CSV table of C-alpha atoms and ligand atoms in Angstrom, one decimal:
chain,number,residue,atom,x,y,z
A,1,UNK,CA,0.0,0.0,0.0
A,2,UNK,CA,1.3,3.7,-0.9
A,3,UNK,CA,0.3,6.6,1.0
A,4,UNK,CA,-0.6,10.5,0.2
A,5,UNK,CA,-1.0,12.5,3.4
A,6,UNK,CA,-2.5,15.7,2.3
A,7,UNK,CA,-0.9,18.1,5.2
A,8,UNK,CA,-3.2,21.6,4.6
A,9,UNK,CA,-0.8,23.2,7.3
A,10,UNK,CA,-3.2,26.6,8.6
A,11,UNK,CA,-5.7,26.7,5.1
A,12,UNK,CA,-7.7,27.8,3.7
A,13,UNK,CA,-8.7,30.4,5.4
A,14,UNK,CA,-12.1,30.9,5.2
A,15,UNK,CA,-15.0,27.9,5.7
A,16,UNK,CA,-16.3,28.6,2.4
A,17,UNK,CA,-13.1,27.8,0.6
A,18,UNK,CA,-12.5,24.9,2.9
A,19,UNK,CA,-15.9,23.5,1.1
A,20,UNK,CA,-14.9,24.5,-2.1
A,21,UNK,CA,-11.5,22.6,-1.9
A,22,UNK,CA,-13.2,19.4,0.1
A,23,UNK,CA,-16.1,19.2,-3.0
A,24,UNK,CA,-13.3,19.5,-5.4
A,25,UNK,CA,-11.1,16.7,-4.1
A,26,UNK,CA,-14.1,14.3,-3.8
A,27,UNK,CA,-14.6,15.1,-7.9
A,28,UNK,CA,-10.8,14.7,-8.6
A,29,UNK,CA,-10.4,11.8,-6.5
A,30,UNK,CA,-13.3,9.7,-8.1
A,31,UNK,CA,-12.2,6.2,-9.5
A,32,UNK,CA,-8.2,6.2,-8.0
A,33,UNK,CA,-6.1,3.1,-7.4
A,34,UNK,CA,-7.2,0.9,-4.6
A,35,UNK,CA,-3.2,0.4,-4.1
A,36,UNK,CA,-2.6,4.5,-2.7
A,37,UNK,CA,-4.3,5.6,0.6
A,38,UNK,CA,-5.1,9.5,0.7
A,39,UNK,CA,-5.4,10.8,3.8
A,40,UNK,CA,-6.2,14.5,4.3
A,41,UNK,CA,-5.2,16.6,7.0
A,42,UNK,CA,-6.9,19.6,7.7
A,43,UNK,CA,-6.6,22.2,10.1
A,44,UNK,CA,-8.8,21.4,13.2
A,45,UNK,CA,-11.8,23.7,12.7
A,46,UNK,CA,-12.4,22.1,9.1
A,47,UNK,CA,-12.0,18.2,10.6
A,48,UNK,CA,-15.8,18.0,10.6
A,49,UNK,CA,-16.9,19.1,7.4
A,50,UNK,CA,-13.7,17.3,5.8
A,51,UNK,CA,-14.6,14.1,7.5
A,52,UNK,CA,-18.5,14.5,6.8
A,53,UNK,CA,-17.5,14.5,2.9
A,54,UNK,CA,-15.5,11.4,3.4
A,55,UNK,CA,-17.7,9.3,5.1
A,56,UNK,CA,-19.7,9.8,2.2
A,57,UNK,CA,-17.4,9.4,-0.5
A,58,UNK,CA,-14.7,7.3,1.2
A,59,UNK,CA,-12.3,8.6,-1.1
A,60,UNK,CA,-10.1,9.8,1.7
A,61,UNK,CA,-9.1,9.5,5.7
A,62,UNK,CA,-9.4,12.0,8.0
A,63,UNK,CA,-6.0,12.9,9.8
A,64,UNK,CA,-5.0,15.5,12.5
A,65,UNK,CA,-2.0,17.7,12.3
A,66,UNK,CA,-1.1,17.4,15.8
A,67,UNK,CA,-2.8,15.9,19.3
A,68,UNK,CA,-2.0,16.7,23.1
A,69,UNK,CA,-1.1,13.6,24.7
A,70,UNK,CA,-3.2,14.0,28.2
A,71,UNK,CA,-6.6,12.6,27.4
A,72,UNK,CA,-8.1,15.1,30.3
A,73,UNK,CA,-7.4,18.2,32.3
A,74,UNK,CA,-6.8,21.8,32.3
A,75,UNK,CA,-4.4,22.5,29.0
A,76,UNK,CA,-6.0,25.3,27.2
A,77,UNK,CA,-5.9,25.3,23.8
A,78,UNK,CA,-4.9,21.4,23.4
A,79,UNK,CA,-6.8,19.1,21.8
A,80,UNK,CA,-6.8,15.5,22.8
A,81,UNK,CA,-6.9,11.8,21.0
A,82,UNK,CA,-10.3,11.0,22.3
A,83,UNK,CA,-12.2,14.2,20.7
A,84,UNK,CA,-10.2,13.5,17.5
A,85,UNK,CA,-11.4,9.7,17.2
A,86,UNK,CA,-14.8,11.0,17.8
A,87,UNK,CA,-14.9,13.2,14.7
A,88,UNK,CA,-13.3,9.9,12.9
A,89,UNK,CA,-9.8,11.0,12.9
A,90,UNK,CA,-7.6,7.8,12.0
A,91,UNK,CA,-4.1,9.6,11.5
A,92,UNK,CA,-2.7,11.9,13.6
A,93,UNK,CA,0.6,14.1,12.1
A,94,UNK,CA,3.6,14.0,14.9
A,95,UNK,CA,6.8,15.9,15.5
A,96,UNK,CA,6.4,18.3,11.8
A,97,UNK,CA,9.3,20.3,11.6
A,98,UNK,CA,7.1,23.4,12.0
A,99,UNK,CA,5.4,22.3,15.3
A,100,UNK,CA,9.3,21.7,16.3
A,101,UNK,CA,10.1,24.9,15.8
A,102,UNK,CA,7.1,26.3,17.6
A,103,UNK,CA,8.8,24.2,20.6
A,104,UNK,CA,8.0,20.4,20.2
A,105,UNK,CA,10.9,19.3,21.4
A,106,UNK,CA,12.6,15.2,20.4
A,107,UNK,CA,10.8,14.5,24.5
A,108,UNK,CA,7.4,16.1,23.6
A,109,UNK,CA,7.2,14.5,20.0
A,110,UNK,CA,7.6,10.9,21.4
A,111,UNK,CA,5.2,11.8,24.5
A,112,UNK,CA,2.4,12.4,21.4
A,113,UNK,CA,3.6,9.4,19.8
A,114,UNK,CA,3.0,7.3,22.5
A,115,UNK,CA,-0.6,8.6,22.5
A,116,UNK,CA,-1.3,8.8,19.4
A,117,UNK,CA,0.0,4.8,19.2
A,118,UNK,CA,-1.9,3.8,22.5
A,119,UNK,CA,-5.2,5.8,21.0
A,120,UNK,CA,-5.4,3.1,18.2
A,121,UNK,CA,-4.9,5.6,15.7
A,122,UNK,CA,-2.0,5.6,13.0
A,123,UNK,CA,0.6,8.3,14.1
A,124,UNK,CA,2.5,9.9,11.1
A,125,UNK,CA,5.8,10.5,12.5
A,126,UNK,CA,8.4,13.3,10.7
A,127,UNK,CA,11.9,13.4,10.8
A,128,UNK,CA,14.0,15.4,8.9
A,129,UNK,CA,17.5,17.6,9.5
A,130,UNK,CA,17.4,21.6,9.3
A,131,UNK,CA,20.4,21.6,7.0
A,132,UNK,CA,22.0,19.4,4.5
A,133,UNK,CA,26.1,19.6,5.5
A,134,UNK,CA,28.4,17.7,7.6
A,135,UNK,CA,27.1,14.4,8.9
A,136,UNK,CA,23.0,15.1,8.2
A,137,UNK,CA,22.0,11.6,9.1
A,138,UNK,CA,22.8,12.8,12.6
A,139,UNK,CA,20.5,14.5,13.0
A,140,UNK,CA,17.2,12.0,12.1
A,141,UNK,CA,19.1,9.1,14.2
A,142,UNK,CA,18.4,11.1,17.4
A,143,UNK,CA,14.5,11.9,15.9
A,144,UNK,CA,13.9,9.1,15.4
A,145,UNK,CA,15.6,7.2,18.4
A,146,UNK,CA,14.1,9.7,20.7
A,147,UNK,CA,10.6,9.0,19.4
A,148,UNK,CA,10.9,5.3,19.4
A,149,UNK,CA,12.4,4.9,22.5
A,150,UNK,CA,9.3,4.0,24.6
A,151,UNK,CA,7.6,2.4,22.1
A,152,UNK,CA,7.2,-1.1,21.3
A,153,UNK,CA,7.4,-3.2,18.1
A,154,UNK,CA,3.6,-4.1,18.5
A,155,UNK,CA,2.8,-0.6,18.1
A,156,UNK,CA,5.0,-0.5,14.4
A,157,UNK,CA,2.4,-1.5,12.5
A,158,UNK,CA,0.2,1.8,13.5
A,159,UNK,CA,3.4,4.1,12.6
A,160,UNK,CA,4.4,6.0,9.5
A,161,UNK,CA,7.5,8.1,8.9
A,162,UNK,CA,8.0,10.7,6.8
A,163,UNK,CA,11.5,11.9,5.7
A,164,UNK,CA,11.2,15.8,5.7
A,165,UNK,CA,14.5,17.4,5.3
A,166,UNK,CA,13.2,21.0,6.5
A,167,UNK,CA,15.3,23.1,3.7
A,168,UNK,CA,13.1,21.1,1.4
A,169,UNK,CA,9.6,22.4,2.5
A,170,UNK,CA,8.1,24.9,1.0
A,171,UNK,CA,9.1,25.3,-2.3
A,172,UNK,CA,9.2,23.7,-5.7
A,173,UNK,CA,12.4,22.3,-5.6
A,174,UNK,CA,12.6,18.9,-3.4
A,175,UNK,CA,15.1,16.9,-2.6
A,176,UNK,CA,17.2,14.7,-4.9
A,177,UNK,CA,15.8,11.1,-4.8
A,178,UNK,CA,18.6,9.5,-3.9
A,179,UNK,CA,19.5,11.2,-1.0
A,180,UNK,CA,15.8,10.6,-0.3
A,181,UNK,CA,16.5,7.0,-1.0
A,182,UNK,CA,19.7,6.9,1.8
A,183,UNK,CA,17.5,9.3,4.5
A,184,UNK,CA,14.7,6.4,3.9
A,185,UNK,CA,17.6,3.5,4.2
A,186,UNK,CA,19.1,4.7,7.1
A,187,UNK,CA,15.5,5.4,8.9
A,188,UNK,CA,14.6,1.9,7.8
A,189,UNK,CA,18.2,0.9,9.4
A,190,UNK,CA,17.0,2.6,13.0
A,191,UNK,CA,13.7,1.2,12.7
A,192,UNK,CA,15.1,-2.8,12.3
A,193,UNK,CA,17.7,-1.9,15.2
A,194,UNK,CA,14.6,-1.1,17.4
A,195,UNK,CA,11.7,-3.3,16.8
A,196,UNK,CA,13.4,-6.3,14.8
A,197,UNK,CA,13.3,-7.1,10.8
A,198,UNK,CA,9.6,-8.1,11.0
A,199,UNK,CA,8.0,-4.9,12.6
A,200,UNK,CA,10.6,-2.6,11.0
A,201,UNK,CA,9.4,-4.0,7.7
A,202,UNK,CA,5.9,-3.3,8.3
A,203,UNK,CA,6.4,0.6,8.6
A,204,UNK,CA,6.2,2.9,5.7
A,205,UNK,CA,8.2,5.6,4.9
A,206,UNK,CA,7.2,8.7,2.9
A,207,UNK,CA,9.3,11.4,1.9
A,208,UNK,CA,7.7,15.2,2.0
A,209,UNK,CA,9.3,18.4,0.8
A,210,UNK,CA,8.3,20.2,-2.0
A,211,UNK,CA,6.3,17.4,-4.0
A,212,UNK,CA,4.2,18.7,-6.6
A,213,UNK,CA,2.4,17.1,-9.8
A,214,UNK,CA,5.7,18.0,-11.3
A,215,UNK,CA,8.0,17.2,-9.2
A,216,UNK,CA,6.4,13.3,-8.3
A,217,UNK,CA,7.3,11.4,-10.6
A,218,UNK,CA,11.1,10.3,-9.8
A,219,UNK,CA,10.1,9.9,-6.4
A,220,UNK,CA,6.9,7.5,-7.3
A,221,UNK,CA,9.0,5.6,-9.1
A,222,UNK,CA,11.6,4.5,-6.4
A,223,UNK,CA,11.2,1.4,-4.7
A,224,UNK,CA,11.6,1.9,-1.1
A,225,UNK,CA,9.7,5.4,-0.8
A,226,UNK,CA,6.1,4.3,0.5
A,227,UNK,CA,4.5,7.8,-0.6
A,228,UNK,CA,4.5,10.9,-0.3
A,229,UNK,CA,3.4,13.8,2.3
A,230,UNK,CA,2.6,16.9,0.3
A,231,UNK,CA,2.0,20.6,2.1
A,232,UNK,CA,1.0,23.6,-0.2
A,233,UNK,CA,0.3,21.6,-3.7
A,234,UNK,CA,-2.3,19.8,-1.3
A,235,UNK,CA,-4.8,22.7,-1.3
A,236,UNK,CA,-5.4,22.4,-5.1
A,237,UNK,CA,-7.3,19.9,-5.9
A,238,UNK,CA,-6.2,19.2,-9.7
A,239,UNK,CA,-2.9,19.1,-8.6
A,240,UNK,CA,-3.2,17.2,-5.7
A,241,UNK,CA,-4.8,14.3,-7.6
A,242,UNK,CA,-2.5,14.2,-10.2
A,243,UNK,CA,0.1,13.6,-7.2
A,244,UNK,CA,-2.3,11.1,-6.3
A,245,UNK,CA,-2.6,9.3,-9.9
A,246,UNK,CA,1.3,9.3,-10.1
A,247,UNK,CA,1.5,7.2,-6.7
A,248,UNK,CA,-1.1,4.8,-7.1
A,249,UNK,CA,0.2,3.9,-11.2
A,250,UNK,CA,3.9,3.9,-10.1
B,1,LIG,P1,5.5,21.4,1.1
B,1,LIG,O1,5.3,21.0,2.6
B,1,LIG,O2,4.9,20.3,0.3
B,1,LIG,O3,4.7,22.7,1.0
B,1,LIG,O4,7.0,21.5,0.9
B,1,LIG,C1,5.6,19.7,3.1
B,1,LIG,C2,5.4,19.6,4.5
B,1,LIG,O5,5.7,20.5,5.3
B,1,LIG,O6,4.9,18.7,5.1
């Protein structure tokens, strides 16, 4: 199975154009592969109409961009697993590099991971280093073996990673797929270390950064890339399904 996680980030801005864009997609998505699931992540004030389309038209699953681990309690602002599941969240986006540098630090991300993972929902982990010089793999190891740490292998088969190198986000020019390609080894690597071949095995691995319907292709084609995650091209619907159509022929 390949993935598309649609990550809208803080749009649109307006309900109205949240419709627009959610009747759109369920249009452009008509008829695609069985072998690609799209998941859409919307900001949290658009999770119910987004959810309401796609119980309807099952063309999609709902996902969260980010979940406060307590389940109870006074934490204003935070939103927790159990109101998510009840508006049919599945997925739940963990540790993106821009909640990072809004202070989710390597402790915080695997605290929502663990959540997330003992919630029953699918956690979409991201990993990815702020620059690409010296030694960048560095950088993920510790990411990724801070957010594993307390987890176990039984909980591998609800986790996804996705390889965001941060310099990559956010514009038109992504990453060069074989880089990609050793980012998603060496992840795969930590993963195997951690939870055994089996488990490890069982875990996709998406890369995200500037995918666009031009930009998918090499990075469709490469065995060992599970999918992608896509941010600004996801809030056109044309586009986004043609990233969609390009992962589910590959
Ligand atoms: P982008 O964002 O596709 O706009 O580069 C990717 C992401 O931040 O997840």
């Amino acid at each position: 199975m390949k993935y598309v996680i649609a990550n809208w980030k803080m749009g649109p801005l307006e309900r109205g154009e949240a419709e627009r864009l959610t009747a759109a997609l369920t249009q452009e998505l008509q008829g695609g592969s069985e072998r690609v699931t799209v998941v859409l992540c919307p900001p949290f004030p658009w999770l119910p109409l987004v959810g309401a389309e796609s119980r309807m038209t099952s063309r999609w699953r709902l996902g969260a961009q980010d979940a406060f681990w307590e389940e109870r309690g006074p934490f204003t602002g935070e939103v927790s697993l159990s109101m998510l599941r009840s508006l049919t969240v599945q997925y739940v986006i963990v540790g993106h590099s821009e909640r990072r540098a809004l202070g989710d630090t390597n402790e915080i991300v695997g605290r929502k991971l663990r959540a997330v993972l003992s919630s029953g929902m699918t956690a979409v982990l991201c990993v990815g280093e702020i620059h690409r010089e010296g030694d960048w793999h560095v950088v993920f190891r510790e990411q990724v073996a801070e957010a594993l740490g307390a987890i176990e292998a039984a909980d591998a088969g609800k986790l996804i990673v996705t390889y965001e190198p941060v310099w990559a986000i956010g514009g038109s020019i992504p990453d060069t797929p074989d880089d990609v390609l050793s980012a998603v080894l060496f992840i795969r690597k930590l993963l195997r270390e951690r939870f055994g071949e089996r488990a490890a095995s069982s875990v996709p691995i998406l890369y995200g950064g500037s995918i666009e319907g031009g930009t998918v292709a090499p990075f469709a084609n490469q065995e060992g890339i599970d999918g992608v995650l896509v941010g600004h091209a996801s809030l056109n619907a044309k586009g986004f399904a043609d990233i969609v159509r390009a992962i589910g022929e590959a």
